[in-house]
Amino acid sequence: MDVTHAELGPAQRSDALAKLAAEEFDVVVLGAGVVGAGAALDAATRGLSVALIEARDYASGTSSRSSKLVHGGLRYLEQLEFGLVREALRERSLILNRLAPHLARPVPFLYPLQHRGWERLYVGSGVALYDVLGGRHGVPAHKHLSRAAARALFPALRKDALVGAVRYYDGQLDDARHTMMLARTARRYGAVCVPSARVTGFRREEDRVTGVVVQDLEGGTQIQVRAKQTINATGVWTDETQDMVGGRGQLRVRASKGIHLVVPRDRINATVGIISRTEKSVLFVIPWESHWIIGTTDSDWNLDLAHPAASRADIEYVLGQVNRLLSTPLTTDDIQGVYAGLRPLLHGESDATSQLSREHAVVTPVAGLTLVAGGKYTTYRVMAKDAVDAALHSLGPATPPCVTDQIPVIGAEGFAALWNAREKLAAESGLHVARVEHLLHRYGTLVHELLRLVTERPELARPVDGAPEYLQCELYYGASHEGALHLDDLLARRTRISIETFDRGVSAAPEVARIVAPVLGWSDEDIRREVEHYVTRVAAERESQEQADDHTADAARLGAPDVRTQRAGTPVT
């Protein structure tokens, strides 16, 4: 794939803003989470002119705060959601094997059994069906284990926590990087991509939506964007979008908060992950490079949608659940990072958000506007296809069909061959093979662009101070090619420094700001302001995590305004 037109840098954004004002698009997509980025790619690969507009950063909402899994949803089998599971497992296979093999990989899990006899039969039957529905494409088959065999894989398990286990596999990927690279792929196929641009209203001609009004949150200008069709993929903000068109919506979305903890890998002696049922949700202990991700919760959230906060009660609940299984309990001192995300669930009658539908819906409340909501990360491509199909319905049967099941994400083509040549790549670049593997899993075949950068500027091959798992070239590239406009974008989404270091990236922030300043045109005052904002954000998050409940945690987190709010002088949604 030719990647020369796939950059998301400052110059590209300036050109994109000019195109927003000058052109009429076949499709404008609102929201650059995974569904919005997927919809932009879907429409662009049908030969349509497309604009993708995002109020903050690519994947800045739910799509950067998931469990980092691509999976069928084992627990949905118990709810007899066979169609949903089969669909998700088909998408899992596509992501692992064809669409994003550089970003996704199989990960093994143990399902601990606490009862002899009936539970092994019950769980084993469910996992066997899971394998059958998934066709075992890209992942090994499940296996029954004795208690001794399970504890050999997960020595940190308490002996009385299980009588045996079933090992099975699912997929894993970095959600934020995957979403951003979907946007880059859409850009490669001609989409105009603009982050940090807030929709303030809809253009109307009689009873039809004919585009949107956008405010550039970096420069402050307002732009009238013309569109034949508009797709809203804003997740938990769907209700707000419906209000903009007079409340004429057919969907109601309910936000469910899920929190995750990140701890160093050496805190839990194990080589596999764990999935276990809890009274409120499902407990995941997930291997994540040199860390573990532990979650999650599933609770109603009616407060700030942009920055959901994890309270002390949330953190204590997750620690309590995982410590039921561990021989050496974790404490708050072991926690490197905490993040909270909101699942956009289709509203139902149940009081428990864990019982609301993970299926998605697509509706057209007014001519020219299509809404898509619900669903889960793994099935983003299906949701995007359905949304584009619905938006283009008025164009008739001549509309080209979806082809995204055949379109690899940028960096995927040739990945297997490059992975096999990683030792040669390491020798040629002068980097340790472990560094090359790290880069390959984050950039795929785009790694050549980073290695070229290191050749031109050897100082960028040094590790980042305070975050030595990352090289300086990764941060520079995040600004020059991956659309990052602020320190937040770089430390929380282009990398995961904000949740993978005990100081949440505070010590790395000044150096990272200096690295990207030439790319983003920052002055010394800009650098100071960006670092100050980031430090304030971390302090607000830490304070929120000391609060007893959601309301006080939310109030504490809102003590640090969004950096885009500060620049534009307007609230960001």
Short mmCIF file of N, CA and C in Angstrom, two decimals, residues 277-396:
data_model
loop_
_atom_site.label_atom_id
_atom_site.label_comp_id
_atom_site.label_asym_id
_atom_site.label_seq_id
_atom_site.Cartn_x
_atom_site.Cartn_y
_atom_site.Cartn_z
N ARG A 277 -16.28 -14.70 36.67
CA ARG A 277 -17.53 -13.98 36.90
C ARG A 277 -17.51 -13.31 38.28
N THR A 278 -18.12 -12.12 38.34
CA THR A 278 -18.30 -11.44 39.61
C THR A 278 -19.80 -11.16 39.78
N GLU A 279 -20.15 -10.64 40.93
CA GLU A 279 -21.57 -10.37 41.19
C GLU A 279 -22.12 -9.25 40.33
N LYS A 280 -21.25 -8.36 39.84
CA LYS A 280 -21.71 -7.20 39.08
C LYS A 280 -21.30 -7.23 37.61
N SER A 281 -20.24 -7.93 37.29
CA SER A 281 -19.74 -7.89 35.92
C SER A 281 -18.87 -9.12 35.69
N VAL A 282 -17.82 -8.93 34.92
CA VAL A 282 -16.85 -9.98 34.65
C VAL A 282 -15.47 -9.44 35.00
N LEU A 283 -14.67 -10.26 35.66
CA LEU A 283 -13.30 -9.87 36.00
C LEU A 283 -12.35 -10.37 34.92
N PHE A 284 -11.58 -9.45 34.36
CA PHE A 284 -10.51 -9.80 33.44
C PHE A 284 -9.17 -9.46 34.07
N VAL A 285 -8.21 -10.37 33.98
CA VAL A 285 -6.81 -10.08 34.27
C VAL A 285 -6.07 -10.38 32.98
N ILE A 286 -5.61 -9.32 32.32
CA ILE A 286 -5.18 -9.43 30.93
C ILE A 286 -3.70 -9.10 30.80
N PRO A 287 -2.89 -10.00 30.23
CA PRO A 287 -1.48 -9.65 29.96
C PRO A 287 -1.41 -8.50 28.96
N TRP A 288 -0.58 -7.51 29.27
CA TRP A 288 -0.46 -6.31 28.41
C TRP A 288 1.01 -5.92 28.36
N GLU A 289 1.78 -6.57 27.48
CA GLU A 289 3.21 -6.34 27.37
C GLU A 289 3.87 -6.49 28.74
N SER A 290 4.44 -5.44 29.29
CA SER A 290 5.11 -5.57 30.60
C SER A 290 4.18 -5.17 31.74
N HIS A 291 2.89 -5.28 31.52
CA HIS A 291 1.89 -4.88 32.51
C HIS A 291 0.75 -5.89 32.52
N TRP A 292 -0.16 -5.70 33.46
CA TRP A 292 -1.44 -6.38 33.49
C TRP A 292 -2.54 -5.32 33.47
N ILE A 293 -3.60 -5.59 32.73
CA ILE A 293 -4.81 -4.77 32.79
C ILE A 293 -5.85 -5.58 33.56
N ILE A 294 -6.44 -4.95 34.58
CA ILE A 294 -7.40 -5.64 35.45
C ILE A 294 -8.71 -4.85 35.46
N GLY A 295 -9.80 -5.51 35.14
CA GLY A 295 -11.11 -4.85 35.17
C GLY A 295 -12.19 -5.92 35.05
N THR A 296 -13.42 -5.55 35.10
CA THR A 296 -13.89 -4.20 34.95
C THR A 296 -15.15 -4.04 35.80
N THR A 297 -15.73 -2.87 35.78
CA THR A 297 -17.01 -2.61 36.43
C THR A 297 -18.07 -2.40 35.35
N ASP A 298 -19.30 -2.31 35.75
CA ASP A 298 -20.40 -2.11 34.80
C ASP A 298 -21.50 -1.38 35.55
N SER A 299 -21.42 -0.04 35.57
CA SER A 299 -22.37 0.74 36.38
C SER A 299 -22.88 1.95 35.60
N ASP A 300 -24.08 2.34 35.90
CA ASP A 300 -24.72 3.47 35.23
C ASP A 300 -23.91 4.75 35.47
N TRP A 301 -23.82 5.61 34.45
CA TRP A 301 -23.09 6.88 34.56
C TRP A 301 -23.90 7.98 33.92
N ASN A 302 -24.21 9.01 34.70
CA ASN A 302 -25.02 10.13 34.21
C ASN A 302 -24.32 11.48 34.36
N LEU A 303 -23.00 11.43 34.50
CA LEU A 303 -22.24 12.66 34.75
C LEU A 303 -21.44 13.04 33.50
N ASP A 304 -20.31 13.69 33.64
CA ASP A 304 -19.55 14.18 32.49
C ASP A 304 -19.17 13.05 31.55
N LEU A 305 -19.52 13.19 30.28
CA LEU A 305 -19.27 12.13 29.32
C LEU A 305 -17.84 12.14 28.77
N ALA A 306 -17.22 13.30 28.74
CA ALA A 306 -15.89 13.40 28.14
C ALA A 306 -14.80 12.81 29.03
N HIS A 307 -14.98 12.94 30.34
CA HIS A 307 -13.92 12.50 31.26
C HIS A 307 -14.51 11.70 32.41
N PRO A 308 -15.02 10.50 32.15
CA PRO A 308 -15.57 9.69 33.24
C PRO A 308 -14.49 9.39 34.27
N ALA A 309 -14.88 9.40 35.52
CA ALA A 309 -13.90 9.28 36.61
C ALA A 309 -14.08 7.95 37.34
N ALA A 310 -12.95 7.36 37.71
CA ALA A 310 -12.95 6.17 38.57
C ALA A 310 -12.87 6.63 40.02
N SER A 311 -13.80 6.20 40.84
CA SER A 311 -13.81 6.58 42.25
C SER A 311 -13.01 5.58 43.08
N ARG A 312 -12.78 5.92 44.33
CA ARG A 312 -12.12 5.00 45.26
C ARG A 312 -12.93 3.71 45.40
N ALA A 313 -14.25 3.84 45.40
CA ALA A 313 -15.10 2.65 45.51
C ALA A 313 -14.91 1.72 44.31
N ASP A 314 -14.78 2.29 43.10
CA ASP A 314 -14.53 1.48 41.91
C ASP A 314 -13.22 0.70 42.03
N ILE A 315 -12.19 1.42 42.43
CA ILE A 315 -10.86 0.82 42.53
C ILE A 315 -10.84 -0.27 43.59
N GLU A 316 -11.45 0.00 44.74
CA GLU A 316 -11.48 -0.99 45.80
C GLU A 316 -12.27 -2.22 45.38
N TYR A 317 -13.33 -2.02 44.61
CA TYR A 317 -14.13 -3.15 44.15
C TYR A 317 -13.30 -4.07 43.24
N VAL A 318 -12.59 -3.48 42.27
CA VAL A 318 -11.79 -4.30 41.35
C VAL A 318 -10.66 -5.00 42.11
N LEU A 319 -9.99 -4.28 43.01
CA LEU A 319 -8.94 -4.92 43.81
C LEU A 319 -9.51 -6.07 44.63
N GLY A 320 -10.68 -5.85 45.21
CA GLY A 320 -11.29 -6.90 46.03
C GLY A 320 -11.61 -8.14 45.21
N GLN A 321 -12.09 -7.93 43.99
CA GLN A 321 -12.43 -9.08 43.14
C GLN A 321 -11.20 -9.86 42.71
N VAL A 322 -10.15 -9.15 42.30
CA VAL A 322 -8.94 -9.88 41.85
C VAL A 322 -8.23 -10.54 43.02
N ASN A 323 -8.28 -9.92 44.19
CA ASN A 323 -7.58 -10.49 45.35
C ASN A 323 -8.26 -11.75 45.88
N ARG A 324 -9.50 -12.00 45.47
CA ARG A 324 -10.14 -13.28 45.81
C ARG A 324 -9.40 -14.45 45.17
N LEU A 325 -8.67 -14.15 44.09
CA LEU A 325 -8.01 -15.21 43.33
C LEU A 325 -6.51 -15.30 43.58
N LEU A 326 -5.90 -14.21 44.08
CA LEU A 326 -4.44 -14.14 44.16
C LEU A 326 -3.91 -14.55 45.52
N SER A 327 -2.80 -15.30 45.52
CA SER A 327 -2.17 -15.70 46.78
C SER A 327 -1.47 -14.53 47.46
N THR A 328 -0.98 -13.57 46.66
CA THR A 328 -0.38 -12.34 47.19
C THR A 328 -1.24 -11.17 46.75
N PRO A 329 -2.05 -10.62 47.66
CA PRO A 329 -3.00 -9.57 47.26
C PRO A 329 -2.31 -8.32 46.71
N LEU A 330 -2.98 -7.67 45.77
CA LEU A 330 -2.53 -6.38 45.27
C LEU A 330 -3.05 -5.27 46.18
N THR A 331 -2.31 -4.18 46.24
CA THR A 331 -2.74 -3.00 46.99
C THR A 331 -2.72 -1.80 46.04
N THR A 332 -3.19 -0.69 46.54
CA THR A 332 -3.18 0.53 45.71
C THR A 332 -1.76 0.95 45.36
N ASP A 333 -0.78 0.55 46.16
CA ASP A 333 0.61 0.89 45.85
C ASP A 333 1.12 0.19 44.59
N ASP A 334 0.45 -0.88 44.18
CA ASP A 334 0.87 -1.61 42.99
C ASP A 334 0.32 -1.00 41.71
N ILE A 335 -0.60 -0.06 41.83
CA ILE A 335 -1.30 0.46 40.65
C ILE A 335 -0.46 1.52 39.95
N GLN A 336 -0.18 1.28 38.66
CA GLN A 336 0.50 2.28 37.85
C GLN A 336 -0.49 3.24 37.21
N GLY A 337 -1.58 2.70 36.71
CA GLY A 337 -2.54 3.53 36.00
C GLY A 337 -3.96 3.09 36.25
N VAL A 338 -4.88 4.02 36.06
CA VAL A 338 -6.31 3.76 36.17
C VAL A 338 -6.99 4.47 35.01
N TYR A 339 -7.91 3.79 34.34
CA TYR A 339 -8.69 4.51 33.32
C TYR A 339 -10.14 4.05 33.37
N ALA A 340 -11.01 4.97 33.00
CA ALA A 340 -12.45 4.71 33.00
C ALA A 340 -13.02 5.05 31.63
N GLY A 341 -13.89 4.19 31.13
CA GLY A 341 -14.52 4.42 29.85
C GLY A 341 -16.02 4.20 29.94
N LEU A 342 -16.74 4.67 28.94
CA LEU A 342 -18.20 4.56 28.92
C LEU A 342 -18.64 3.72 27.74
N ARG A 343 -19.41 2.68 28.02
CA ARG A 343 -19.97 1.87 26.95
C ARG A 343 -21.31 2.49 26.52
N PRO A 344 -21.52 2.70 25.22
CA PRO A 344 -22.81 3.23 24.76
C PRO A 344 -23.81 2.09 24.55
N LEU A 345 -24.68 1.89 25.51
CA LEU A 345 -25.64 0.79 25.43
C LEU A 345 -26.98 1.29 24.96
N LEU A 346 -27.64 0.51 24.13
CA LEU A 346 -28.99 0.86 23.73
C LEU A 346 -29.89 0.74 24.94
N HIS A 347 -30.68 1.78 25.19
CA HIS A 347 -31.47 1.85 26.41
C HIS A 347 -32.54 0.77 26.43
N GLY A 348 -32.64 0.07 27.57
CA GLY A 348 -33.65 -0.96 27.77
C GLY A 348 -34.38 -0.74 29.07
N GLU A 349 -35.18 -1.68 29.45
CA GLU A 349 -35.97 -1.54 30.65
C GLU A 349 -35.24 -2.02 31.89
N SER A 350 -34.16 -2.79 31.71
CA SER A 350 -33.46 -3.34 32.86
C SER A 350 -32.76 -2.25 33.66
N ASP A 351 -32.75 -2.39 34.96
CA ASP A 351 -32.03 -1.45 35.80
C ASP A 351 -30.53 -1.71 35.78
N ALA A 352 -30.13 -2.90 35.40
CA ALA A 352 -28.71 -3.26 35.41
C ALA A 352 -28.12 -3.04 34.03
N THR A 353 -27.08 -2.20 33.94
CA THR A 353 -26.50 -1.92 32.62
C THR A 353 -25.88 -3.17 32.03
N SER A 354 -25.45 -4.11 32.85
CA SER A 354 -24.86 -5.33 32.31
C SER A 354 -25.87 -6.16 31.54
N GLN A 355 -27.17 -5.84 31.68
CA GLN A 355 -28.21 -6.58 30.97
C GLN A 355 -28.72 -5.83 29.73
N LEU A 356 -28.24 -4.61 29.51
CA LEU A 356 -28.66 -3.87 28.33
C LEU A 356 -27.98 -4.45 27.08
N SER A 357 -28.50 -4.11 25.94
CA SER A 357 -28.05 -4.73 24.70
C SER A 357 -26.70 -4.21 24.25
N ARG A 358 -25.81 -5.15 23.87
CA ARG A 358 -24.54 -4.80 23.21
C ARG A 358 -24.71 -4.79 21.70
N GLU A 359 -25.90 -5.14 21.22
CA GLU A 359 -26.15 -5.06 19.79
C GLU A 359 -26.28 -3.59 19.39
N HIS A 360 -26.15 -3.35 18.08
CA HIS A 360 -26.21 -1.97 17.62
C HIS A 360 -27.49 -1.72 16.85
N ALA A 361 -27.76 -0.45 16.62
CA ALA A 361 -28.94 -0.04 15.86
C ALA A 361 -28.55 1.13 14.95
N VAL A 362 -29.20 1.19 13.81
CA VAL A 362 -29.00 2.27 12.85
C VAL A 362 -30.36 2.85 12.50
N VAL A 363 -30.52 4.17 12.63
CA VAL A 363 -31.80 4.81 12.32
C VAL A 363 -31.56 6.10 11.54
N THR A 364 -32.60 6.56 10.87
CA THR A 364 -32.56 7.84 10.13
C THR A 364 -33.69 8.71 10.65
N PRO A 365 -33.41 9.56 11.67
CA PRO A 365 -34.48 10.37 12.27
C PRO A 365 -35.00 11.46 11.35
N VAL A 366 -34.12 11.99 10.49
CA VAL A 366 -34.54 12.97 9.48
C VAL A 366 -33.75 12.67 8.21
N ALA A 367 -34.27 13.10 7.10
CA ALA A 367 -33.59 12.86 5.82
C ALA A 367 -32.20 13.48 5.85
N GLY A 368 -31.22 12.72 5.39
CA GLY A 368 -29.85 13.21 5.33
C GLY A 368 -29.01 12.93 6.55
N LEU A 369 -29.63 12.38 7.61
CA LEU A 369 -28.90 12.11 8.85
C LEU A 369 -29.12 10.66 9.28
N THR A 370 -28.04 9.94 9.50
CA THR A 370 -28.09 8.55 9.97
C THR A 370 -27.39 8.47 11.32
N LEU A 371 -28.01 7.80 12.27
CA LEU A 371 -27.42 7.58 13.58
C LEU A 371 -27.08 6.11 13.75
N VAL A 372 -25.91 5.82 14.30
CA VAL A 372 -25.52 4.46 14.64
C VAL A 372 -25.06 4.45 16.09
N ALA A 373 -25.52 3.47 16.85
CA ALA A 373 -25.17 3.43 18.29
C ALA A 373 -25.26 2.01 18.79
N GLY A 374 -24.68 1.81 19.98
CA GLY A 374 -24.65 0.49 20.60
C GLY A 374 -23.45 -0.30 20.13
N GLY A 375 -23.57 -1.64 20.17
CA GLY A 375 -22.51 -2.49 19.66
C GLY A 375 -21.32 -2.61 20.59
N LYS A 376 -20.25 -3.20 20.07
CA LYS A 376 -19.02 -3.40 20.84
C LYS A 376 -17.84 -3.19 19.91
N TYR A 377 -16.67 -2.99 20.50
CA TYR A 377 -15.50 -2.63 19.71
C TYR A 377 -15.25 -3.64 18.59
N THR A 378 -15.33 -4.93 18.91
CA THR A 378 -14.97 -5.97 17.95
C THR A 378 -15.79 -5.89 16.67
N THR A 379 -17.05 -5.48 16.77
CA THR A 379 -17.93 -5.47 15.60
C THR A 379 -18.03 -4.09 14.95
N TYR A 380 -17.01 -3.27 15.15
CA TYR A 380 -17.03 -1.90 14.61
C TYR A 380 -17.26 -1.91 13.09
N ARG A 381 -16.65 -2.87 12.39
CA ARG A 381 -16.72 -2.87 10.93
C ARG A 381 -18.15 -3.14 10.45
N VAL A 382 -18.86 -4.03 11.14
CA VAL A 382 -20.24 -4.33 10.79
C VAL A 382 -21.12 -3.11 11.05
N MET A 383 -20.90 -2.45 12.20
CA MET A 383 -21.65 -1.25 12.51
C MET A 383 -21.42 -0.16 11.46
N ALA A 384 -20.16 0.00 11.06
CA ALA A 384 -19.83 1.01 10.06
C ALA A 384 -20.51 0.68 8.73
N LYS A 385 -20.46 -0.58 8.33
CA LYS A 385 -21.10 -1.01 7.08
C LYS A 385 -22.60 -0.72 7.11
N ASP A 386 -23.26 -1.09 8.21
CA ASP A 386 -24.70 -0.87 8.30
C ASP A 386 -25.05 0.61 8.24
N ALA A 387 -24.21 1.43 8.89
CA ALA A 387 -24.47 2.88 8.89
C ALA A 387 -24.32 3.46 7.49
N VAL A 388 -23.27 3.07 6.78
CA VAL A 388 -23.06 3.59 5.43
C VAL A 388 -24.15 3.06 4.49
N ASP A 389 -24.50 1.79 4.62
CA ASP A 389 -25.60 1.24 3.80
C ASP A 389 -26.88 2.06 3.99
N ALA A 390 -27.20 2.36 5.25
CA ALA A 390 -28.42 3.12 5.53
C ALA A 390 -28.33 4.54 4.97
N ALA A 391 -27.18 5.17 5.11
CA ALA A 391 -27.02 6.54 4.62
C ALA A 391 -27.14 6.61 3.10
N LEU A 392 -26.68 5.57 2.43
CA LEU A 392 -26.65 5.58 0.97
C LEU A 392 -27.89 4.95 0.35
N HIS A 393 -28.82 4.54 1.17
CA HIS A 393 -30.01 3.87 0.66
C HIS A 393 -30.75 4.72 -0.37
N SER A 394 -30.74 6.03 -0.12
CA SER A 394 -31.47 6.93 -1.02
C SER A 394 -30.81 7.06 -2.39
N LEU A 395 -29.53 6.63 -2.48
CA LEU A 395 -28.83 6.74 -3.75
C LEU A 395 -29.16 5.60 -4.70
N GLY A 396 -29.85 4.58 -4.18
CA GLY A 396 -30.31 3.50 -5.06
C GLY A 396 -29.35 2.34 -5.13
#
